[in-house]
Coordinates of C-alpha atoms and ligand atoms in Angstrom, one line a residue:
M1 CA -31.4 -46.0 -23.7
A2 CA -34.5 -44.2 -26.4
A3 CA -34.4 -41.2 -24.1
A4 CA -30.1 -41.2 -23.9
V5 CA -30.8 -41.0 -27.5
K6 CA -33.1 -38.4 -27.7
K7 CA -31.1 -36.5 -25.0
R8 CA -27.9 -36.5 -27.4
S9 CA -29.6 -35.8 -31.2
C10 CA -31.2 -33.0 -29.3
G11 CA -28.0 -31.3 -28.2
A12 CA -26.0 -32.1 -31.4
S13 CA -28.8 -30.4 -33.5
S14 CA -28.3 -27.1 -31.0
L15 CA -24.7 -27.4 -31.6
I16 CA -24.8 -27.8 -35.3
S17 CA -27.8 -24.9 -35.5
L18 CA -25.5 -23.1 -33.0
I19 CA -22.7 -23.6 -35.9
C20 CA -25.2 -21.9 -38.3
V21 CA -25.4 -18.8 -36.5
L22 CA -21.9 -18.8 -36.4
S23 CA -21.2 -18.9 -39.6
L24 CA -23.8 -16.7 -40.6
F25 CA -22.2 -14.2 -38.5
R26 CA -18.9 -15.4 -40.3
G27 CA -19.6 -15.1 -43.4
G28 CA -21.3 -11.7 -43.0
E29 CA -18.0 -10.1 -41.3
S30 CA -16.0 -11.4 -44.5
V31 CA -18.6 -10.0 -47.4
S32 CA -17.5 -5.7 -45.8
R33 CA -13.8 -6.9 -45.4
K34 CA -13.0 -8.0 -49.3
V35 CA -9.8 -7.6 -49.7
S36 CA -9.1 -6.3 -53.3
R37 CA -5.8 -6.1 -55.1
K38 CA -5.8 -4.4 -58.8
L39 CA -3.6 -6.8 -61.2
S40 CA -0.8 -6.0 -63.9
V41 CA -0.1 -8.4 -65.8
E42 CA 3.4 -8.9 -67.8
L43 CA 5.2 -11.5 -69.7
N44 CA 9.1 -11.9 -70.1
P45 CA 9.7 -8.7 -67.5
G46 CA 12.6 -6.2 -68.4
S47 CA 13.2 -8.7 -71.6
T48 CA 13.6 -7.6 -75.5
S49 CA 13.3 -10.8 -77.3
T50 CA 11.9 -14.3 -76.4
P51 CA 13.8 -16.0 -74.6
P52 CA 14.8 -19.1 -75.6
G53 CA 13.8 -22.6 -73.1
G54 CA 11.3 -21.4 -71.6
D55 CA 8.3 -18.0 -71.0
L56 CA 8.1 -16.7 -68.0
L57 CA 5.2 -14.3 -66.6
H58 CA 4.7 -12.3 -63.5
V59 CA 1.0 -11.2 -62.7
R60 CA 1.2 -8.1 -59.5
A61 CA -0.8 -7.9 -57.9
V62 CA -1.4 -4.6 -55.3
G63 CA -3.2 -4.4 -52.7
D64 CA -3.3 -1.4 -49.7
N65 CA -0.2 -1.4 -48.5
D66 CA 1.0 -5.4 -49.8
T67 CA 1.8 -7.0 -52.9
L68 CA 2.0 -9.7 -54.0
H69 CA 3.9 -11.2 -57.2
F70 CA 2.5 -14.3 -59.2
L71 CA 5.5 -15.8 -61.3
F72 CA 4.6 -18.5 -63.3
C73 CA 7.7 -20.3 -65.4
S74 CA 8.1 -22.9 -68.1
Q75 CA 12.1 -22.8 -68.0
G76 CA 11.5 -27.0 -67.4
A77 CA 9.4 -28.4 -65.2
P78 CA 5.9 -25.9 -64.8
T79 CA 6.2 -24.3 -61.6
L80 CA 4.6 -20.9 -60.1
L81 CA 6.4 -18.5 -57.2
L82 CA 4.3 -16.4 -54.5
V83 CA 6.1 -14.3 -52.9
H84 CA 4.8 -11.4 -50.2
T85 CA 5.7 -7.6 -49.8
N86 CA 4.8 -5.6 -47.4
T87 CA 5.0 -2.5 -49.6
S88 CA 2.6 -1.9 -52.8
S89 CA 6.0 -0.7 -54.7
S90 CA 8.2 -3.6 -55.1
T91 CA 9.6 -5.3 -58.1
V92 CA 10.8 -8.4 -60.0
Q93 CA 14.3 -8.1 -61.4
V94 CA 15.7 -10.3 -63.7
N95 CA 18.8 -11.0 -65.4
W96 CA 17.6 -13.0 -68.6
P97 CA 21.4 -14.2 -69.5
Q98 CA 21.9 -16.1 -66.6
F99 CA 17.8 -16.8 -65.7
V100 CA 17.7 -19.0 -69.2
A101 CA 21.5 -20.4 -68.0
R102 CA 20.0 -21.7 -65.0
N103 CA 22.4 -22.5 -63.2
H104 CA 22.2 -18.6 -60.8
S105 CA 20.5 -18.4 -58.1
G106 CA 19.6 -14.7 -57.3
S107 CA 18.9 -14.1 -61.8
L108 CA 15.6 -13.5 -60.2
K109 CA 14.8 -11.2 -57.3
V110 CA 11.9 -9.5 -55.9
E111 CA 13.7 -4.9 -54.8
P112 CA 13.3 -4.0 -52.8
E113 CA 14.5 -7.4 -50.5
S114 CA 14.3 -6.5 -47.3
S115 CA 10.1 -6.3 -48.3
V116 CA 10.3 -9.7 -49.1
L117 CA 7.4 -11.5 -45.7
D118 CA 7.7 -14.6 -47.4
S119 CA 6.8 -17.3 -50.8
T120 CA 5.8 -20.4 -51.9
A121 CA 7.0 -22.1 -55.2
V122 CA 4.9 -24.6 -56.4
V123 CA 6.6 -27.2 -58.9
F124 CA 4.8 -29.6 -61.1
S125 CA 7.6 -32.7 -61.0
R126 CA 5.9 -36.1 -62.7
L127 CA 3.7 -37.8 -64.8
L128 CA 3.5 -41.7 -62.9
E129 CA 1.4 -43.8 -65.1
Y130 CA 1.4 -47.0 -63.7
D131 CA -0.6 -50.3 -65.3
D132 CA -4.2 -51.1 -62.6
V133 CA -4.2 -55.5 -64.2
N134 CA -6.1 -56.5 -60.7
D135 CA -7.9 -53.1 -60.1
T136 CA -6.5 -51.9 -57.4
A137 CA -5.5 -49.2 -57.7
D138 CA -2.5 -48.8 -55.9
P139 CA 0.3 -46.8 -57.6
T140 CA 3.1 -48.2 -56.2
S141 CA 2.9 -51.5 -58.6
D142 CA 3.5 -51.4 -62.2
L143 CA 5.0 -48.5 -62.7
F144 CA 5.9 -47.4 -65.8
P145 CA 9.3 -45.0 -66.2
P146 CA 7.7 -41.8 -65.3
Y147 CA 7.8 -38.6 -67.4
E148 CA 9.9 -35.9 -66.4
L149 CA 7.8 -32.4 -66.5
Q150 CA 10.6 -31.1 -67.2
D151 CA 11.5 -32.6 -70.1
F152 CA 8.1 -31.7 -72.4
S153 CA 8.4 -29.8 -74.8
W154 CA 5.9 -26.9 -73.7
S155 CA 3.8 -24.2 -75.7
R156 CA 4.3 -21.1 -75.4
L157 CA 2.2 -19.1 -73.0
N158 CA -1.6 -18.6 -73.9
L159 CA -2.8 -15.2 -72.0
S160 CA -5.5 -13.7 -71.8
G161 CA -6.4 -11.4 -69.2
P162 CA -5.1 -13.1 -65.7
T163 CA -5.1 -16.3 -67.1
A164 CA -2.6 -17.5 -68.9
L165 CA -3.1 -21.2 -70.7
L166 CA 0.5 -24.1 -70.7
C167 CA 0.3 -27.4 -72.8
G168 CA 3.2 -29.4 -72.8
A169 CA 3.6 -33.2 -74.2
A170 CA 6.2 -36.4 -74.4
A171 CA 7.2 -37.9 -77.4
T172 CA 5.1 -40.3 -77.0
F173 CA 2.4 -38.5 -75.8
T174 CA 1.3 -38.4 -79.4
N175 CA -1.8 -35.7 -80.6
G176 CA -2.4 -35.8 -76.1
S177 CA -1.2 -33.3 -73.8
L178 CA -0.7 -32.0 -70.1
C179 CA -2.0 -28.2 -70.1
L180 CA -1.9 -25.9 -67.3
Q181 CA -4.3 -22.9 -66.2
L182 CA -3.5 -21.0 -64.0
S183 CA -6.4 -17.5 -62.8
V184 CA -5.0 -14.7 -60.8
F185 CA -7.8 -13.2 -59.0
E186 CA -8.4 -9.2 -58.4
S187 CA -10.8 -10.6 -55.1
E188 CA -13.2 -13.6 -53.7
G189 CA -14.9 -15.1 -55.8
R190 CA -15.5 -18.6 -57.1
G191 CA -14.6 -21.0 -59.9
Q192 CA -16.7 -21.1 -63.2
S193 CA -16.7 -24.8 -63.4
W194 CA -16.0 -27.8 -61.3
P195 CA -15.1 -28.1 -58.4
R196 CA -15.4 -24.6 -58.2
L197 CA -13.6 -24.0 -55.2
L198 CA -13.4 -20.4 -53.6
H199 CA -11.1 -18.2 -53.8
T200 CA -9.7 -14.4 -52.6
A201 CA -7.5 -11.9 -53.4
N202 CA -4.2 -13.8 -51.9
S203 CA -4.8 -17.3 -54.5
S204 CA -4.9 -18.4 -57.8
Q205 CA -6.3 -21.2 -59.4
L206 CA -4.5 -24.1 -61.0
E207 CA -5.9 -26.0 -63.4
V208 CA -4.0 -29.1 -64.7
W209 CA -6.0 -31.1 -67.2
L210 CA -4.3 -34.5 -69.2
D211 CA -6.5 -35.0 -72.3
S212 CA -5.9 -37.1 -75.2
V213 CA -2.6 -38.8 -73.9
L214 CA -1.9 -42.7 -75.3
P215 CA -1.9 -44.9 -72.2
R216 CA 1.2 -47.5 -71.9
A217 CA -1.6 -50.2 -71.3
T218 CA -5.6 -50.7 -70.9
R219 CA -5.7 -50.0 -67.5
S220 CA -3.3 -47.2 -66.7
R221 CA -3.6 -45.3 -64.1
F222 CA -2.0 -41.7 -63.6
L223 CA -0.8 -40.2 -60.1
L224 CA 1.5 -36.0 -59.9
E225 CA 3.9 -35.4 -58.4
L226 CA 4.4 -31.9 -56.6
Q227 CA 7.0 -30.2 -54.8
A228 CA 6.6 -27.5 -52.7
V229 CA 8.9 -25.2 -52.0
G230 CA 9.3 -22.5 -49.6
G231 CA 11.4 -19.9 -48.0
A232 CA 12.3 -20.3 -43.9
Y233 CA 9.0 -22.2 -43.7
P234 CA 7.9 -24.4 -46.0
L235 CA 4.8 -26.3 -47.0
S236 CA 4.7 -29.0 -44.7
R237 CA 1.9 -31.4 -44.1
V238 CA -1.8 -31.6 -45.2
E239 CA -4.9 -30.9 -42.8
V240 CA -8.7 -32.8 -44.1
H241 CA -11.4 -30.4 -44.0
R242 CA -14.9 -32.2 -44.0
S243 CA -16.8 -30.0 -45.2
I244 CA -21.5 -30.9 -44.7
D245 CA -22.0 -28.6 -47.2
D246 CA -21.5 -30.0 -51.2
E247 CA -23.7 -27.5 -52.6
F248 CA -20.7 -26.6 -55.5
T249 CA -18.9 -29.9 -55.6
P250 CA -21.4 -32.6 -55.6
S251 CA -20.7 -35.7 -53.4
I252 CA -17.4 -33.7 -52.9
F253 CA -17.4 -34.1 -48.9
K254 CA -14.0 -33.1 -48.2
V255 CA -11.0 -30.2 -48.3
S256 CA -7.1 -31.0 -48.6
Q257 CA -4.5 -28.0 -47.4
W258 CA -1.4 -28.0 -47.9
V259 CA 0.3 -25.5 -45.9
S260 CA 3.1 -24.1 -43.8
S261 CA 4.0 -24.3 -40.3
V262 CA 5.5 -21.6 -38.0
N263 CA 7.5 -24.3 -35.3
G264 CA 4.8 -25.4 -34.7
S265 CA 2.1 -23.0 -34.1
S266 CA -1.6 -23.1 -36.9
D267 CA 0.1 -19.8 -38.4
V268 CA 0.1 -20.3 -42.0
L269 CA 2.2 -18.5 -44.8
G270 CA 1.5 -20.3 -47.9
F271 CA -1.4 -23.0 -48.8
V272 CA -1.5 -25.5 -52.2
Q273 CA -5.5 -26.1 -51.5
W274 CA -7.5 -28.5 -53.6
K275 CA -10.6 -30.9 -52.6
P276 CA -10.0 -34.8 -53.7
V277 CA -11.7 -35.2 -57.1
A278 CA -10.7 -35.3 -60.6
Y279 CA -13.4 -35.3 -63.5
R280 CA -12.8 -37.5 -66.8
Q281 CA -14.6 -35.8 -69.3
S282 CA -14.0 -31.4 -69.4
E283 CA -17.7 -30.3 -69.4
P284 CA -17.6 -33.2 -66.3
A285 CA -21.7 -34.5 -64.4
L286 CA -21.7 -36.2 -61.7
E287 CA -20.2 -39.5 -63.2
D288 CA -17.6 -38.5 -64.1
A289 CA -16.4 -37.2 -61.6
T290 CA -13.2 -39.6 -59.6
P291 CA -12.0 -39.6 -56.6
C292 CA -8.3 -38.8 -56.0
R293 CA -5.9 -39.7 -53.3
H294 CA -2.7 -37.7 -51.6
S295 CA 0.6 -39.5 -50.1
D296 CA 1.9 -37.7 -47.2
P297 CA 4.4 -34.9 -48.0
R298 CA 8.2 -35.6 -47.3
P299 CA 11.4 -33.9 -48.0
Q300 CA 12.9 -33.8 -50.5
S301 CA 16.4 -32.7 -52.8
G302 CA 16.1 -29.1 -53.2
E303 CA 19.2 -29.0 -55.5
A304 CA 16.9 -31.8 -57.5
T305 CA 14.0 -29.5 -57.4
A306 CA 16.3 -26.4 -58.2
A307 CA 18.1 -28.3 -61.0
A308 CA 14.2 -29.8 -62.8
S309 CA 12.4 -26.0 -62.3
G310 CA 15.3 -23.0 -63.6
L311 CA 12.6 -20.4 -61.4
I312 CA 13.7 -21.7 -58.3
R313 CA 17.5 -21.8 -59.1
A314 CA 17.2 -18.6 -60.1
F315 CA 14.8 -17.7 -57.3
Y316 CA 16.7 -19.4 -54.3
A317 CA 20.3 -20.0 -52.6
E318 CA 18.4 -22.7 -50.7
P319 CA 14.6 -24.1 -51.2
E320 CA 13.7 -26.3 -49.0
T321 CA 11.2 -28.4 -50.5
F322 CA 8.5 -30.7 -49.5
G323 CA 6.8 -33.4 -52.1
L324 CA 3.8 -35.4 -52.7
N325 CA 2.3 -37.5 -54.8
V326 CA -2.0 -37.4 -55.9
S327 CA -2.9 -40.6 -58.1
F328 CA -6.0 -40.4 -59.4
G329 CA -8.7 -42.8 -59.4
L330 CA -9.8 -45.4 -57.1
A331 CA -10.4 -49.6 -57.7
G332 CA -13.7 -49.5 -58.9
D333 CA -13.5 -46.6 -60.9
P334 CA -12.8 -46.9 -64.5
F335 CA -9.6 -45.9 -66.3
Y336 CA -7.7 -43.3 -67.9
N337 CA -8.5 -45.0 -71.5
S338 CA -12.2 -44.7 -70.8
T339 CA -12.8 -41.0 -71.9
K340 CA -8.7 -39.6 -72.2
F341 CA -9.4 -37.2 -70.3
L342 CA -8.7 -35.9 -66.5
S343 CA -8.4 -32.1 -65.4
W344 CA -7.9 -31.9 -61.3
T345 CA -8.1 -27.8 -59.6
V346 CA -6.0 -26.7 -56.7
L347 CA -5.4 -22.7 -55.4
V348 CA -2.2 -22.1 -54.5
G349 CA -1.9 -18.1 -52.7
S350 CA -0.8 -17.3 -49.4
G351 CA -1.5 -16.8 -46.2
S352 CA -4.2 -19.1 -44.6
P353 CA -6.8 -21.0 -47.2
P354 CA -10.1 -19.2 -47.9
V355 CA -12.9 -21.2 -45.6
D356 CA -16.2 -22.1 -47.1
S357 CA -18.5 -21.4 -45.7
F358 CA -22.2 -22.6 -45.5
S359 CA -24.2 -21.3 -48.7
P360 CA -27.4 -18.7 -47.5
L361 CA -29.8 -22.1 -48.7
V362 CA -28.3 -24.6 -46.4
I363 CA -28.1 -22.8 -43.4
T364 CA -31.8 -21.4 -44.6
M365 CA -32.6 -25.1 -45.1
M366 CA -30.5 -26.6 -41.9
A367 CA -32.2 -24.0 -39.6
V368 CA -35.8 -25.4 -40.8
G369 CA -35.0 -28.6 -40.5
L370 CA -33.0 -28.5 -37.1
G371 CA -34.1 -25.0 -35.7
T372 CA -37.3 -25.9 -35.2
P373 CA -37.1 -28.8 -33.2
T374 CA -34.9 -28.2 -30.8
I375 CA -36.5 -24.7 -30.4
L376 CA -39.5 -27.4 -29.8
L377 CA -37.5 -29.5 -27.9
L378 CA -35.8 -26.4 -25.3
L379 CA -39.5 -25.4 -24.6
G380 CA -40.9 -28.5 -23.6
G381 CA -37.7 -29.0 -21.5
V382 CA -38.4 -25.1 -20.2
C383 CA -42.6 -26.9 -19.4
I384 CA -41.7 -30.2 -17.8
C385 CA -38.9 -27.9 -15.6
V386 CA -41.2 -25.3 -14.5
R387 CA -44.6 -28.5 -14.4
K388 CA -41.5 -30.0 -11.6
R389 CA -41.3 -26.5 -10.0
A390 CA -44.6 -26.9 -9.0
A391 CA -45.3 -29.7 -7.7
A392 CA -41.9 -29.7 -5.5
S393 CA -42.5 -26.7 -4.2
T394 CA -47.0 -27.7 -3.1
T395 CA -44.4 -30.8 -2.0
T396 CA -41.6 -29.6 0.2
Y397 CA -42.4 -27.0 1.6
E398 CA -43.9 -27.2 5.2
P399 CA -46.4 -25.1 6.7
I400 CA -45.5 -22.5 8.6
N401 CA -46.3 -23.2 12.3
Ligands
NAG501 C1 -1.9 1.0 -44.9 O1 -0.8 2.9 -44.6 C2 -1.1 3.3 -44.1 C3 0.1 4.8 -43.7 O2 0.9 4.1 -43.6 C4 -2.6 3.7 -43.2 O3 -3.0 5.1 -42.7 C5 -3.7 2.5 -43.5 O4 -3.9 2.8 -42.5 C6 -2.7 1.2 -44.3 N1 -3.9 0.7 -44.7 C7 -4.2 -0.6 -44.2 C8 -5.1 -1.2 -44.9 O5 -3.5 -1.3 -43.5
NAG502 C1 26.2 -21.8 -66.1 O1 26.3 -22.2 -67.2 C2 27.3 -21.1 -68.4 C3 26.4 -22.1 -69.6 O2 25.9 -22.2 -70.1 C4 28.5 -21.4 -68.3 O3 29.2 -20.6 -69.1 C5 28.9 -20.9 -67.2 O4 30.0 -21.4 -66.3 C6 28.4 -21.2 -65.8 N1 28.2 -20.2 -64.3 C7 28.4 -21.3 -63.5 C8 28.4 -20.3 -62.0 O5 27.8 -22.5 -62.2
NAG503 C1 8.8 -4.2 -43.8 O1 8.5 -2.5 -44.3 C2 9.7 -1.5 -43.5 C3 9.0 -0.4 -43.7 O2 9.1 -0.2 -45.1 C4 10.8 -2.2 -43.6 O3 12.1 -1.9 -42.6 C5 10.8 -3.6 -43.0 O4 12.1 -4.0 -43.5 C6 10.3 -4.1 -44.1 N1 10.2 -5.8 -44.4 C7 9.7 -6.6 -43.3 C8 10.0 -8.0 -42.9 O5 9.7 -6.6 -42.6
NAG504 C1 -3.1 -59.6 -59.8 O1 -3.5 -61.0 -59.2 C2 -2.7 -61.7 -60.5 C3 -3.3 -62.8 -59.4 O2 -4.3 -62.9 -58.2 C4 -1.1 -61.5 -58.8 O3 -0.3 -62.4 -59.7 C5 -0.7 -61.1 -59.8 O4 0.4 -60.4 -58.6 C6 -1.3 -60.0 -59.6 N1 -0.9 -58.5 -59.7 C7 -0.7 -57.2 -59.3 C8 0.1 -56.0 -60.0 O5 -0.7 -56.8 -57.6
NAG505 C1 -4.7 -19.6 -76.3 O1 -6.4 -19.9 -75.5 C2 -7.7 -19.4 -76.5 C3 -8.9 -19.3 -75.2 O2 -8.3 -20.1 -74.2 C4 -7.8 -20.0 -78.1 O3 -9.4 -19.6 -78.6 C5 -7.0 -20.0 -78.4 O4 -6.7 -21.0 -79.4 C6 -5.1 -19.9 -77.9 N1 -4.6 -19.8 -78.5 C7 -3.4 -20.9 -79.5 C8 -1.6 -20.6 -79.7 O5 -3.5 -22.5 -78.5
NAG506 C1 -3.1 -37.6 -84.6 O1 -3.5 -35.5 -85.1 C2 -3.9 -35.9 -86.5 C3 -4.3 -35.1 -86.9 O2 -5.3 -34.1 -86.8 C4 -4.7 -37.5 -86.6 O3 -4.3 -37.4 -88.4 C5 -3.7 -38.4 -86.0 O4 -5.0 -39.4 -86.6 C6 -4.3 -38.2 -84.6 N1 -3.0 -39.6 -84.3 C7 -3.6 -40.3 -83.3 C8 -2.6 -41.0 -82.7 O5 -4.6 -40.0 -83.1
NAG507 C1 -5.0 -11.5 -47.8 O1 -3.3 -10.6 -47.7 C2 -3.4 -9.8 -46.6 C3 -2.4 -9.4 -46.1 O2 -1.7 -10.3 -46.1 C4 -4.3 -10.2 -45.2 O3 -4.6 -8.4 -44.7 C5 -6.0 -9.9 -46.1 O4 -7.3 -10.4 -45.1 C6 -6.0 -11.9 -46.6 N1 -7.6 -11.8 -47.3 C7 -8.0 -13.2 -47.5 C8 -9.9 -12.4 -47.9 O5 -7.2 -13.1 -46.5
NAG508 C1 -8.6 -48.0 -75.2 O1 -9.6 -48.6 -75.0 C2 -10.3 -48.5 -76.5 C3 -11.3 -49.0 -76.8 O2 -11.8 -48.6 -75.7 C4 -8.6 -49.7 -76.8 O3 -9.6 -50.2 -78.5 C5 -7.6 -49.5 -76.9 O4 -6.6 -50.2 -77.5 C6 -7.3 -48.9 -76.0 N1 -6.2 -48.8 -75.5 C7 -5.2 -49.1 -75.2 C8 -3.4 -48.3 -75.2 O5 -4.9 -49.8 -74.8
NAG509 C1 11.1 -20.3 -34.6 O1 12.0 -21.1 -33.9 C2 13.2 -20.3 -34.2 C3 14.5 -21.1 -33.3 O2 13.4 -22.5 -32.5 C4 13.0 -19.2 -33.6 O3 14.3 -18.6 -34.1 C5 12.6 -18.3 -35.2 O4 12.4 -17.4 -34.2 C6 10.6 -18.9 -34.5 N1 10.1 -17.6 -35.7 C7 8.8 -17.7 -35.3 C8 8.1 -17.4 -36.3 O5 9.0 -18.3 -33.9
NAG510 C1 5.0 -40.0 -55.4 O1 6.0 -41.6 -56.3 C2 6.5 -42.6 -56.6 C3 6.5 -43.8 -57.2 O2 6.5 -44.4 -56.5 C4 8.1 -42.3 -55.6 O3 9.1 -42.9 -56.7 C5 8.3 -41.0 -55.9 O4 8.7 -41.1 -54.5 C6 7.2 -40.9 -55.0 N1 6.9 -38.2 -54.7 C7 6.5 -38.0 -53.6 C8 6.7 -37.4 -53.5 O5 7.1 -39.3 -52.7

């Protein structure tokens, strides 16, 4: 029995050290192939005046032979649209009278249209609040009427470099607000504050926070409803991956990614990625972390999404939409009223989501902690083998006579 356990733990530890070594190689590889992009930022491209109903931000991220267009808009529900083209000279054309009328598809185009490889959009459609009287964190009971984000009054976009801040409120928020901050990146790196997501030049980060909102009950908890819209391949499934490295996001060992699936193959054209954690303070300590959960993505009415978001209406003729809810807090966690603050961060990008490799610190620790016993075990095994063989050879061979 003890021997069996030993054998298994020996197998597992050599497997883990093998993974370490492999990830060490992969880490080195990704450093040498770092993709960088040249960013240019434009507010309301092609418009001579401030458009009524909300701003449109365009960040052009030009690579060697391709371009990513990041479009962020507050005409209706806040929406981020990513368009990937196969040329470094594609442009965005907006027919402003049609765009602000919000009833024409095709009023925003990426040209030449034949260069468009794929597109992904995320709409922040609703904020939901429920009264968790019994502290069960069941987001289907005692829901208050939802806040439709398309009905909020949104601020103008506040730009600083490739980041943009958008805040909005419903009439009943009094002094509170829901804010979204978009960051686009020139190259690979990691967010400054928790959850410190790893980003690449192919992804943008959106931080969403709910500050000083007057809750409708002392025991209120919140949910956020997201709609993902795609061209041919919408984001239709969520994968949850485990990680044993929590160095950058303390106490969180999982990463969730909402991805497109191309005819059931493992190819991914676009993604929304997050760590299942939100924070109850703007400068959080470990005890301010609160877990979050997501519902399964469900097909939604593309027409309803286009009606809620000016950018979806303008770019997609027939938007294919999947939606999910993210709920913040588990049973027993403090309620929103305890700090009146909640923040959550996602990455939205083109291609495959970034994979966190083990940090050098963790690799070193594992190599020392697990590698040494493995080597000893292996050496021990070899010694025993050699001895047994030696012993066997002395007994099994008959003298030739
Ligand atoms: C970009 O295209 C040029 C010519 O078409 C080619 O030589 C070059 O290798 C390409 N670069 C990348 C990074 O694909
Ligand atoms: C779009 O809305 C405008 C008014 O907002 C209206 O004049 C126009 O006829 C509408 N167009 C379509 C195609 O529905
Ligand atoms: C990509 O580029 C080539 C040449 O510029 C073009 O013919 C093609 O239609 C483009 N689009 C796609 C989706 O490959
Ligand atoms: C809360 O608990 C009480 C008593 O157990 C029960 O009557 C009530 O239905 C519960 N409310 C909810 C929303 O679960
Ligand atoms: C814009 O953002 C900066 C920092 O992000 C902040 O200091 C400034 O007050 C903001 N301006 C407005 C008008 O909100
Ligand atoms: C809202 O802010 C104003 C000015 O900062 C303050 O006088 C008022 O008391 C605040 N209201 C609430 C409900 O916090
Ligand atoms: C970014 O996208 C480009 C074009 O699809 C791809 O060649 C490159 O490998 C991607 N970079 C990363 C870090 O995923
Ligand atoms: C929030 O909590 C405070 C005490 O911390 C309480 O006075 C207040 O009534 C609560 N707010 C709501 C909406 O219940
Ligand atoms: C996916 O399947 C459809 C029909 O089943 C086919 O027309 C299409 O080319 C396939 N796409 C890819 C990328 O394999
Ligand atoms: C989110 O939750 C609300 C309330 O339970 C529900 O009405 C809505 O359909 C959910 N949205 C999605 C996309 O599942």
